[in-house]
PDB file of C-alpha atoms in Angstrom:
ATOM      1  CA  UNK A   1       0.000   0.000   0.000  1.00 96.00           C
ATOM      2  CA  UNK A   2       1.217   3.219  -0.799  1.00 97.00           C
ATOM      3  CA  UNK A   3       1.451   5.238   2.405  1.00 97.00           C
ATOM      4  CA  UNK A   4       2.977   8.439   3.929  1.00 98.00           C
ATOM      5  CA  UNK A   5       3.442   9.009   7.690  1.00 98.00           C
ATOM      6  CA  UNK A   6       4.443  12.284   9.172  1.00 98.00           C
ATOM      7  CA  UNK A   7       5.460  12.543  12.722  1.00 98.00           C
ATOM      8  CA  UNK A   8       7.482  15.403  15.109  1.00 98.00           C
ATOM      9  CA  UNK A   9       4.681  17.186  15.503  1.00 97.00           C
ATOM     10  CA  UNK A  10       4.374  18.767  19.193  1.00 97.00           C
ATOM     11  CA  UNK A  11       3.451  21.685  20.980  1.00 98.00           C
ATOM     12  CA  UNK A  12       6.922  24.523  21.237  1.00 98.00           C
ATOM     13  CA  UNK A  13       7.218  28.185  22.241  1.00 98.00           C
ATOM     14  CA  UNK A  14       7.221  31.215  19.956  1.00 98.00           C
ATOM     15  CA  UNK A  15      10.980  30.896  18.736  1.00 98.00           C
ATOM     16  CA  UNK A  16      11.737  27.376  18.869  1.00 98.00           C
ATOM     17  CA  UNK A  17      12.370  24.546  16.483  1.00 98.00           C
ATOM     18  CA  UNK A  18      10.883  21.624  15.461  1.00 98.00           C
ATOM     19  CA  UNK A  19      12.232  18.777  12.893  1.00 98.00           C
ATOM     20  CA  UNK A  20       8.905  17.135  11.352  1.00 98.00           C
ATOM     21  CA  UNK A  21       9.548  13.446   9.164  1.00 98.00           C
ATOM     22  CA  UNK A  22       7.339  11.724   6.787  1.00 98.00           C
ATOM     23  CA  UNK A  23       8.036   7.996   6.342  1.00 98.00           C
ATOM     24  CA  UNK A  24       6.948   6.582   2.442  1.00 98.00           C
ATOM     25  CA  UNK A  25       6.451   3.217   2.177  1.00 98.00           C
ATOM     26  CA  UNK A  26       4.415   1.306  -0.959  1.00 97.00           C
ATOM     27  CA  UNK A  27       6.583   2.879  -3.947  1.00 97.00           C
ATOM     28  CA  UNK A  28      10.121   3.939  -5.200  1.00 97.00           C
ATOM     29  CA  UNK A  29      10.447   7.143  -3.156  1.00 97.00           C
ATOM     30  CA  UNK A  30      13.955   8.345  -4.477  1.00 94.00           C
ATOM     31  CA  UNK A  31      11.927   8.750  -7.956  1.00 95.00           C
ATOM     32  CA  UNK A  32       9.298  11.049  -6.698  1.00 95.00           C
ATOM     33  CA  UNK A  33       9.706  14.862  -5.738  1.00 95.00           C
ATOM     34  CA  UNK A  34       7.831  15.456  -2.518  1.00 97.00           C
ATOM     35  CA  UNK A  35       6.247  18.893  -0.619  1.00 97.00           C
ATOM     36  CA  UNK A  36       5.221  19.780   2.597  1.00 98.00           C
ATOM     37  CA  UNK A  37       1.530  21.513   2.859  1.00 98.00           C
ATOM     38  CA  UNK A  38       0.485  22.933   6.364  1.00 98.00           C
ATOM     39  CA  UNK A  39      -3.329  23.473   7.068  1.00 98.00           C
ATOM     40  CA  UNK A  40      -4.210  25.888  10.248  1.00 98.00           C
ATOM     41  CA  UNK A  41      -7.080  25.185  12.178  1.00 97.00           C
ATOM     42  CA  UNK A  42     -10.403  25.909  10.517  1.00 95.00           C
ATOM     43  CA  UNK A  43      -8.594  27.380   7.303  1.00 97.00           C
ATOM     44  CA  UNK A  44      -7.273  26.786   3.791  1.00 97.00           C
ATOM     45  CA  UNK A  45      -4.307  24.738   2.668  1.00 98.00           C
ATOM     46  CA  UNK A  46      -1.180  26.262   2.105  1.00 98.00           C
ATOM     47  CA  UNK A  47       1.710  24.952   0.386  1.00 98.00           C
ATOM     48  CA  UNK A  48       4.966  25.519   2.322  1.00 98.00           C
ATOM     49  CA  UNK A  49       7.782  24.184   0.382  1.00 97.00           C
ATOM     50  CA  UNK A  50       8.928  21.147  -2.365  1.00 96.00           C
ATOM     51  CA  UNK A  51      11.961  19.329  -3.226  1.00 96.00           C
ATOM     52  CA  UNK A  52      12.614  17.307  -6.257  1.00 94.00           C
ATOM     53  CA  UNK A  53      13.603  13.319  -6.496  1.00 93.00           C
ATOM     54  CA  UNK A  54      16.959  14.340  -5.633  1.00 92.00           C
ATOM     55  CA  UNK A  55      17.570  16.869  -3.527  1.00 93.00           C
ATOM     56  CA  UNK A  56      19.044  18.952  -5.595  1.00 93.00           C
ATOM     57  CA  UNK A  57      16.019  21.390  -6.248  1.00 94.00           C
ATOM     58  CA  UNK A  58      14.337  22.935  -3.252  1.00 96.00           C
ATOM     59  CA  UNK A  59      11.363  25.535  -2.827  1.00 95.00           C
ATOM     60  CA  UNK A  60       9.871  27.865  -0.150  1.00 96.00           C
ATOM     61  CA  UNK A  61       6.803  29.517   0.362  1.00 96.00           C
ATOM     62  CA  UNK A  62       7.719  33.542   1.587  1.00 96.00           C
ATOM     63  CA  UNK A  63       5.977  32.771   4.739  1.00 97.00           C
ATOM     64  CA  UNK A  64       8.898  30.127   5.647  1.00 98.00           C
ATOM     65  CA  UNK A  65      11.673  31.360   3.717  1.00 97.00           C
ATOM     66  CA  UNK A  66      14.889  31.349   5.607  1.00 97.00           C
ATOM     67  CA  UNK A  67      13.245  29.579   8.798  1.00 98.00           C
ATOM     68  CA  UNK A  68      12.454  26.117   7.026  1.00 98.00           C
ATOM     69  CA  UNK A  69      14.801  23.913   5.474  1.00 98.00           C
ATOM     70  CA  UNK A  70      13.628  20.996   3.616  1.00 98.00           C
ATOM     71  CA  UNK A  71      15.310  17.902   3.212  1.00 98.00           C
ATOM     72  CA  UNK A  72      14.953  14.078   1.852  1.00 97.00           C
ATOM     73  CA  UNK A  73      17.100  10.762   2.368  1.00 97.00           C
ATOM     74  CA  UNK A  74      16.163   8.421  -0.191  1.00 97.00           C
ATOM     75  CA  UNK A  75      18.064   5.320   1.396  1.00 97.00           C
ATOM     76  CA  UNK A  76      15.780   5.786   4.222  1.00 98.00           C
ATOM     77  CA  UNK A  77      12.805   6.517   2.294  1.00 98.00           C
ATOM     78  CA  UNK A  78      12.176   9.672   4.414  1.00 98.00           C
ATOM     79  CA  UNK A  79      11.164  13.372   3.911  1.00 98.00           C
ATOM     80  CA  UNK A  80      12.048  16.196   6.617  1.00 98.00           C
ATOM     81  CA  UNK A  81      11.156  19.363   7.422  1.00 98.00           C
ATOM     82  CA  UNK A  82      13.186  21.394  10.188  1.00 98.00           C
ATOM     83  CA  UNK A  83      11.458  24.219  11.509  1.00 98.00           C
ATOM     84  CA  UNK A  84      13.183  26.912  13.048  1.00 98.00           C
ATOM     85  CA  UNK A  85      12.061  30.863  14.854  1.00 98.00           C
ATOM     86  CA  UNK A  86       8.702  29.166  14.879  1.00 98.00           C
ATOM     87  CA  UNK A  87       5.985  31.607  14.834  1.00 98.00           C
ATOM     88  CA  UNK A  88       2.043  31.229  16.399  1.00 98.00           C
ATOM     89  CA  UNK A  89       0.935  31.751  12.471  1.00 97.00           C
ATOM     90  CA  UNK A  90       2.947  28.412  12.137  1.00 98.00           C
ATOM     91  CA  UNK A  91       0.428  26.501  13.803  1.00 98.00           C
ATOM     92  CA  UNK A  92      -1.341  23.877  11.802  1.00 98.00           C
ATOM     93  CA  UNK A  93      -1.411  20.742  10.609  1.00 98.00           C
ATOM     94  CA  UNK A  94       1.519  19.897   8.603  1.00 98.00           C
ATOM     95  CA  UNK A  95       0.648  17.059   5.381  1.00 98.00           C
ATOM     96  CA  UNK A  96       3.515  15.171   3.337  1.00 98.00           C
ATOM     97  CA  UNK A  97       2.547  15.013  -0.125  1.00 98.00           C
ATOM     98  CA  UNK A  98       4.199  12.889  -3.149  1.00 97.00           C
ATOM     99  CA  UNK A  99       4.029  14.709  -6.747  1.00 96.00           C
ATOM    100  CA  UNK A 100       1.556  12.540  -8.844  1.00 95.00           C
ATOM    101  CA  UNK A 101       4.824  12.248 -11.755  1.00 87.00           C
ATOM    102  CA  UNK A 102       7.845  10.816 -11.572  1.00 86.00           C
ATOM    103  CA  UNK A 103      11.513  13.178 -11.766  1.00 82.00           C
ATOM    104  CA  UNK A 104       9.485  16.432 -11.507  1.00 82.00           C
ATOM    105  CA  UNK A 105      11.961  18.951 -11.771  1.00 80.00           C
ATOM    106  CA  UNK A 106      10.579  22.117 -10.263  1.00 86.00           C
ATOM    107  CA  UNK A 107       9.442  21.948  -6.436  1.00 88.00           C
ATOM    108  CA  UNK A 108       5.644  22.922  -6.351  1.00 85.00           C
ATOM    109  CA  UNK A 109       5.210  22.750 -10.001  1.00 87.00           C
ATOM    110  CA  UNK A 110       2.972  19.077 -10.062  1.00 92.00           C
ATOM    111  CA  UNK A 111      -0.401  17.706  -8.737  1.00 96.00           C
ATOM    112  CA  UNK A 112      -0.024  15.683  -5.335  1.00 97.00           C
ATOM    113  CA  UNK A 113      -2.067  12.648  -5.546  1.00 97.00           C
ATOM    114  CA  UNK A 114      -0.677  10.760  -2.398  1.00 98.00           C
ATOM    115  CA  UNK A 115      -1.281  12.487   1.466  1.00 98.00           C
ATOM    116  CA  UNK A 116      -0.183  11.903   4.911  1.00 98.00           C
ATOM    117  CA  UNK A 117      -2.881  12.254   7.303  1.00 97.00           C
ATOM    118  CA  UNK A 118      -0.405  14.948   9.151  1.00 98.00           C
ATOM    119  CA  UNK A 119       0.936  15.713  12.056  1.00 98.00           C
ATOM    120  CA  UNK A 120       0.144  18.631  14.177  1.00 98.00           C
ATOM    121  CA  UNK A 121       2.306  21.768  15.277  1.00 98.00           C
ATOM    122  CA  UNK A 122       1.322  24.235  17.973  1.00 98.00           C
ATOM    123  CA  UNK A 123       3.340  27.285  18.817  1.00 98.00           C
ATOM    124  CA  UNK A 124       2.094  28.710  22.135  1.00 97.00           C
ATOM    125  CA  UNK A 125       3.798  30.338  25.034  1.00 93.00           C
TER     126      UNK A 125
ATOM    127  CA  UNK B   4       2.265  35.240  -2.794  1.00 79.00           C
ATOM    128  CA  UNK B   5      -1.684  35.912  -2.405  1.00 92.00           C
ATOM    129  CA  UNK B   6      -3.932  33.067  -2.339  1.00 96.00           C
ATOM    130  CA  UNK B   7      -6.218  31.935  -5.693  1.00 98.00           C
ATOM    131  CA  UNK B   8      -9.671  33.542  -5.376  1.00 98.00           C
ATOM    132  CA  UNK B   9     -12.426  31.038  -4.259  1.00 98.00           C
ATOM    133  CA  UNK B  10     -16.264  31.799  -3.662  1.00 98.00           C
ATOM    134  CA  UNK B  11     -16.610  30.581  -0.022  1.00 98.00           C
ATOM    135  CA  UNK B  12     -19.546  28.565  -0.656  1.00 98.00           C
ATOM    136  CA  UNK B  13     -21.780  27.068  -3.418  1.00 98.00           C
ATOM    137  CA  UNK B  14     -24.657  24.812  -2.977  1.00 97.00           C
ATOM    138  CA  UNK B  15     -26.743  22.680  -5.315  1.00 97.00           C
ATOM    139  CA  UNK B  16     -29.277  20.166  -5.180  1.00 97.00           C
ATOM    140  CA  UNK B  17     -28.656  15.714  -6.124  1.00 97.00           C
ATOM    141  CA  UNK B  18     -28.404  15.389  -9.273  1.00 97.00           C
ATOM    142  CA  UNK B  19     -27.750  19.261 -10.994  1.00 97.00           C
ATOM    143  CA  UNK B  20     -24.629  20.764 -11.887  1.00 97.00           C
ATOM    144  CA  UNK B  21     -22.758  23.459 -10.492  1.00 98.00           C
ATOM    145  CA  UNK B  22     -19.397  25.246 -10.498  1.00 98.00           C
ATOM    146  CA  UNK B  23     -16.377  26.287  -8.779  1.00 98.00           C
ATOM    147  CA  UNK B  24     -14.149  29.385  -9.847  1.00 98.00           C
ATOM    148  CA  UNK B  25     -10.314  30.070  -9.272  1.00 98.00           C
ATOM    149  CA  UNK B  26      -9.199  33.267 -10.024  1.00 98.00           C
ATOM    150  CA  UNK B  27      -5.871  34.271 -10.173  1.00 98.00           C
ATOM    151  CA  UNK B  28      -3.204  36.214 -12.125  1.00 97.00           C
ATOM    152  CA  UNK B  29      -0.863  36.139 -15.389  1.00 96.00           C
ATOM    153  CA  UNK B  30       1.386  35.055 -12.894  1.00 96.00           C
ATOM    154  CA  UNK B  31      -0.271  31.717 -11.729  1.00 96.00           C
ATOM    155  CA  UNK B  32      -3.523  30.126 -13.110  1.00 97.00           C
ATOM    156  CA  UNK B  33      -3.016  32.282 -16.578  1.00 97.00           C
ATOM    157  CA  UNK B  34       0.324  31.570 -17.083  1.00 95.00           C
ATOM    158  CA  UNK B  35       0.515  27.529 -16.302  1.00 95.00           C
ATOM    159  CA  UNK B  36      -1.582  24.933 -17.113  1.00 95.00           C
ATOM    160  CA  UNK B  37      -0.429  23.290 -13.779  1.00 95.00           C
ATOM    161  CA  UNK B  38      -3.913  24.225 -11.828  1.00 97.00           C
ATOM    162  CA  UNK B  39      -4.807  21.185 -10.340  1.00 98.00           C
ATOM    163  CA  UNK B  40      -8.184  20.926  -7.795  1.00 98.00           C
ATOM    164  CA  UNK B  41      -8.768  18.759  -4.772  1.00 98.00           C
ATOM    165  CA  UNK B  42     -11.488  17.534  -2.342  1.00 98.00           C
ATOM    166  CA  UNK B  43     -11.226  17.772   1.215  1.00 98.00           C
ATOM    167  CA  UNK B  44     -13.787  15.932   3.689  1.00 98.00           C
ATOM    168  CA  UNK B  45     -14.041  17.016   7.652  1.00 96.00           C
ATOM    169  CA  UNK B  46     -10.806  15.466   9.490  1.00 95.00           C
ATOM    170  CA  UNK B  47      -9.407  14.211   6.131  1.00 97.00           C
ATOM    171  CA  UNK B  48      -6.258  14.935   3.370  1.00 98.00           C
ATOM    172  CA  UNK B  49      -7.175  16.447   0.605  1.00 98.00           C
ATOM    173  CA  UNK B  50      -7.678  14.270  -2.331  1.00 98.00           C
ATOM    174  CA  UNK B  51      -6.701  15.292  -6.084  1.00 98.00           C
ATOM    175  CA  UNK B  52      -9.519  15.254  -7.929  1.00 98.00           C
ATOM    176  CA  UNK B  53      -8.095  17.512 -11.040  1.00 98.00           C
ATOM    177  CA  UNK B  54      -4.465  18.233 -12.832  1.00 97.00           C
ATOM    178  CA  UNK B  55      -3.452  19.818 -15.674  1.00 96.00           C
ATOM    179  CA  UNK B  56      -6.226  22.025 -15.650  1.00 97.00           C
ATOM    180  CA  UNK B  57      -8.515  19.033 -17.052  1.00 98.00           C
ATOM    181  CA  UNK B  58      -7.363  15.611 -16.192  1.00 97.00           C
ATOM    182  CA  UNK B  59      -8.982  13.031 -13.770  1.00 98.00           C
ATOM    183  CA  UNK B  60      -6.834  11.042 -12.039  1.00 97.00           C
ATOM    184  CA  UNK B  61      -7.645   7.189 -12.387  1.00 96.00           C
ATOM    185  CA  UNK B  62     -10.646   6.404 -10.039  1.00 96.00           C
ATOM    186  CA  UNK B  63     -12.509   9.785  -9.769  1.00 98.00           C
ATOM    187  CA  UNK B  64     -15.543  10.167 -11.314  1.00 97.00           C
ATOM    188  CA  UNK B  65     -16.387  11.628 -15.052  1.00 96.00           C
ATOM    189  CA  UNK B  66     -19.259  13.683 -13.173  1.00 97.00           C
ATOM    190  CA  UNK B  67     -15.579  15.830 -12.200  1.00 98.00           C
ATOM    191  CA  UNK B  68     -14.755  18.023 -15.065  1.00 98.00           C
ATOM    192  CA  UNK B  69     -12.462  20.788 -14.858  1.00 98.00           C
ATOM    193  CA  UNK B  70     -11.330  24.010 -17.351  1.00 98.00           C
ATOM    194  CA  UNK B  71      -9.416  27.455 -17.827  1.00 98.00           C
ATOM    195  CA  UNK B  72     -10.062  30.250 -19.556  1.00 97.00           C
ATOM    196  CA  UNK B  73      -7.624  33.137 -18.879  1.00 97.00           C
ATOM    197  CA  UNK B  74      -6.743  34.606 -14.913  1.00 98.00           C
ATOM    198  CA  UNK B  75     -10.003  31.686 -13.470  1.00 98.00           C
ATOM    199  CA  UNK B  76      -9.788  28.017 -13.630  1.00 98.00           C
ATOM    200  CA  UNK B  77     -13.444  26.405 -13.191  1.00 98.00           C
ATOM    201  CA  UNK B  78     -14.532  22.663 -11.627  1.00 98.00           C
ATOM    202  CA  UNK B  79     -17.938  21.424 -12.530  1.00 98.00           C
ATOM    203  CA  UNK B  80     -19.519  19.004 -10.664  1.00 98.00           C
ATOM    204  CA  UNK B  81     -22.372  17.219 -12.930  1.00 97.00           C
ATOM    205  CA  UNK B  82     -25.038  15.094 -11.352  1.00 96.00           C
ATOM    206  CA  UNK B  83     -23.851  16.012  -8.032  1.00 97.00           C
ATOM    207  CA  UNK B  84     -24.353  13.485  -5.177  1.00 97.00           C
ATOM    208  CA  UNK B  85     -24.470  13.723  -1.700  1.00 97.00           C
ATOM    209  CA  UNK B  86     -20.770  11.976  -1.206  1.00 97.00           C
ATOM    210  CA  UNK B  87     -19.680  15.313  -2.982  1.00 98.00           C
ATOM    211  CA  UNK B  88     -20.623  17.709   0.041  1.00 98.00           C
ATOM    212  CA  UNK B  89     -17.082  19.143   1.341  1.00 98.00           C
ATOM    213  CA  UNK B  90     -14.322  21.515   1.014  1.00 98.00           C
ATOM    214  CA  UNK B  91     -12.476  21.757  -2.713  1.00 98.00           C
ATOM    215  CA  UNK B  92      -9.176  23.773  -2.929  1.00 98.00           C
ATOM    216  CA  UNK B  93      -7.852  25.048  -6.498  1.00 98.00           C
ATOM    217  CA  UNK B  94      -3.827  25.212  -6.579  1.00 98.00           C
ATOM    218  CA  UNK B  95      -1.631  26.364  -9.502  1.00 97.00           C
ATOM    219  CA  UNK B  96       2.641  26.437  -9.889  1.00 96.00           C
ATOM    220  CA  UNK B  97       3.474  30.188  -9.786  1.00 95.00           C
ATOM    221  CA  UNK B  98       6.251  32.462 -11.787  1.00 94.00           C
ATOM    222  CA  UNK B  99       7.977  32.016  -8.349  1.00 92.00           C
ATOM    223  CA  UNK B 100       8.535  28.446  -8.590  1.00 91.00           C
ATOM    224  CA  UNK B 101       6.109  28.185  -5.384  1.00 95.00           C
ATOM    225  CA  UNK B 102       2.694  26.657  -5.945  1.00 96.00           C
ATOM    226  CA  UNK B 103      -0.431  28.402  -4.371  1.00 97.00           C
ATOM    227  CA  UNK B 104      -3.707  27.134  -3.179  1.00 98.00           C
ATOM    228  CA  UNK B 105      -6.888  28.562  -3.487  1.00 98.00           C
ATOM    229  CA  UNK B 106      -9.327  29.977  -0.729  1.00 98.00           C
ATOM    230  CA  UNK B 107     -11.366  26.957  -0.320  1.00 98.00           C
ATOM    231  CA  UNK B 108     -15.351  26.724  -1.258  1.00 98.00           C
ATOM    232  CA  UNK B 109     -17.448  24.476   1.196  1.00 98.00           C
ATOM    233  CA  UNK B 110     -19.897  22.506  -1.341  1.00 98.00           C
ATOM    234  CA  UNK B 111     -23.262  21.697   0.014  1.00 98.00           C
ATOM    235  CA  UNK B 112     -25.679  19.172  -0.996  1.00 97.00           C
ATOM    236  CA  UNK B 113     -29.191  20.579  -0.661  1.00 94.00           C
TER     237      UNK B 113
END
């Protein structure tokens, strides 16, 4: 079964950091570019940033640009997110999502047609 | 980056038709044809429904049609059924190399 788990989620003060994973299992994941997409309570989805099959091509929404760094190891089928000068607006619920083709070469630029069921973050003093 | 332009809600009754907009810019929905569309039940992920501005993924129904015609992207629902009431989010690769997501309409079965 294809499947994506996300965990790291937790509650953290206004300023802190937080290193989120997502675990694929089900398909080749080192052929697939993969995003991050962050849903506060009650709202929309937003996307918050993309990297291709490799590595070697990463993207950032403004909102997270220069806090969040985005990473992948493919021999351990895993995607990251670390999460640094976390904000309240940061709170949500933070999805793992695969791009629906294979090699993608621009972050963001695909459909995502597998989701985790996410894991939450709360920033609160 | 601004989100795409939703309405907030639409409604219909079983079996008509009705449609979603997506407005956005030059910059996004009229510059790519990389708008995609998903659906979003209470407490779930989102599901693609739409990508490429008018292809279904295997599995979703051919009552899901989707299209683009300058700045808006548009979903149409046809013979709509009561499984369809929930949240539907447009999204579209940007000149930034980000992708955005629409505003979000809440679809309700009369």
């Amino acid at each position: 079964e294809v499947q994506l788990v996300e965990s790291g989620g937790g509650v953290v003060r206004p300023g802190g950091s937080l290193r989120l994973s997502c675990a694929a299992s089900g398909f080749t994941f080192d052929d697939y570019g993969m995003s991050w997409v962050r849903q506060a309570p009650g709202k929309g989805l937003e996307w918050v940033s993309g990297i291709n099959w490799n590595g070697g091509s990463t993207g950032y929404a403004d909102s997270v640009k220069g806090r969040f760094t985005i990473s992948r190891d493919n021999a351990k089928n895993s995607l990251y997110l670390q999460m640094n000068s976390l904000r309240a607006e940061d709170t949500a619920l933070y999805h793992c999502a695969r791009d629906r083709n294979v090699d993608t070469a621009m972050p963001g630029s695909d459909a995502f047609d597998i989701w985790g069921q996410g894991t939450m973050v709360t920033v609160s003093s | 980056q601004s989100a795409l332009t939703q309405p907030a809600s639409v409604s219909g009754s079983p079996g008509q038709s009705i449609t979603i907009s997506c407005t956005g810019t030059s910059s996004d929905v009229g510059g790519y044809n990389y708008v995609s569309w998903y659906q979003q039940h209470p407490g779930k992920a989102p599901k693609l429904m739409i990508y490429e501005v008018s292809n279904r993924p295997s599995g979703v129904p051919d009552r899901f049609s989707g299209s683009k015609s300058g700045n808006t992207a548009s979903l149409t629902i046809s013979g709509l059924q009561a499984e369809d009431e929930a949240d539907y989010y447009c999204s579209s690769y940007t000149s930034s190399s980000t992708q955005v997501f629409g505003t979000g309409t809440k679809v309700t079965v009369l």
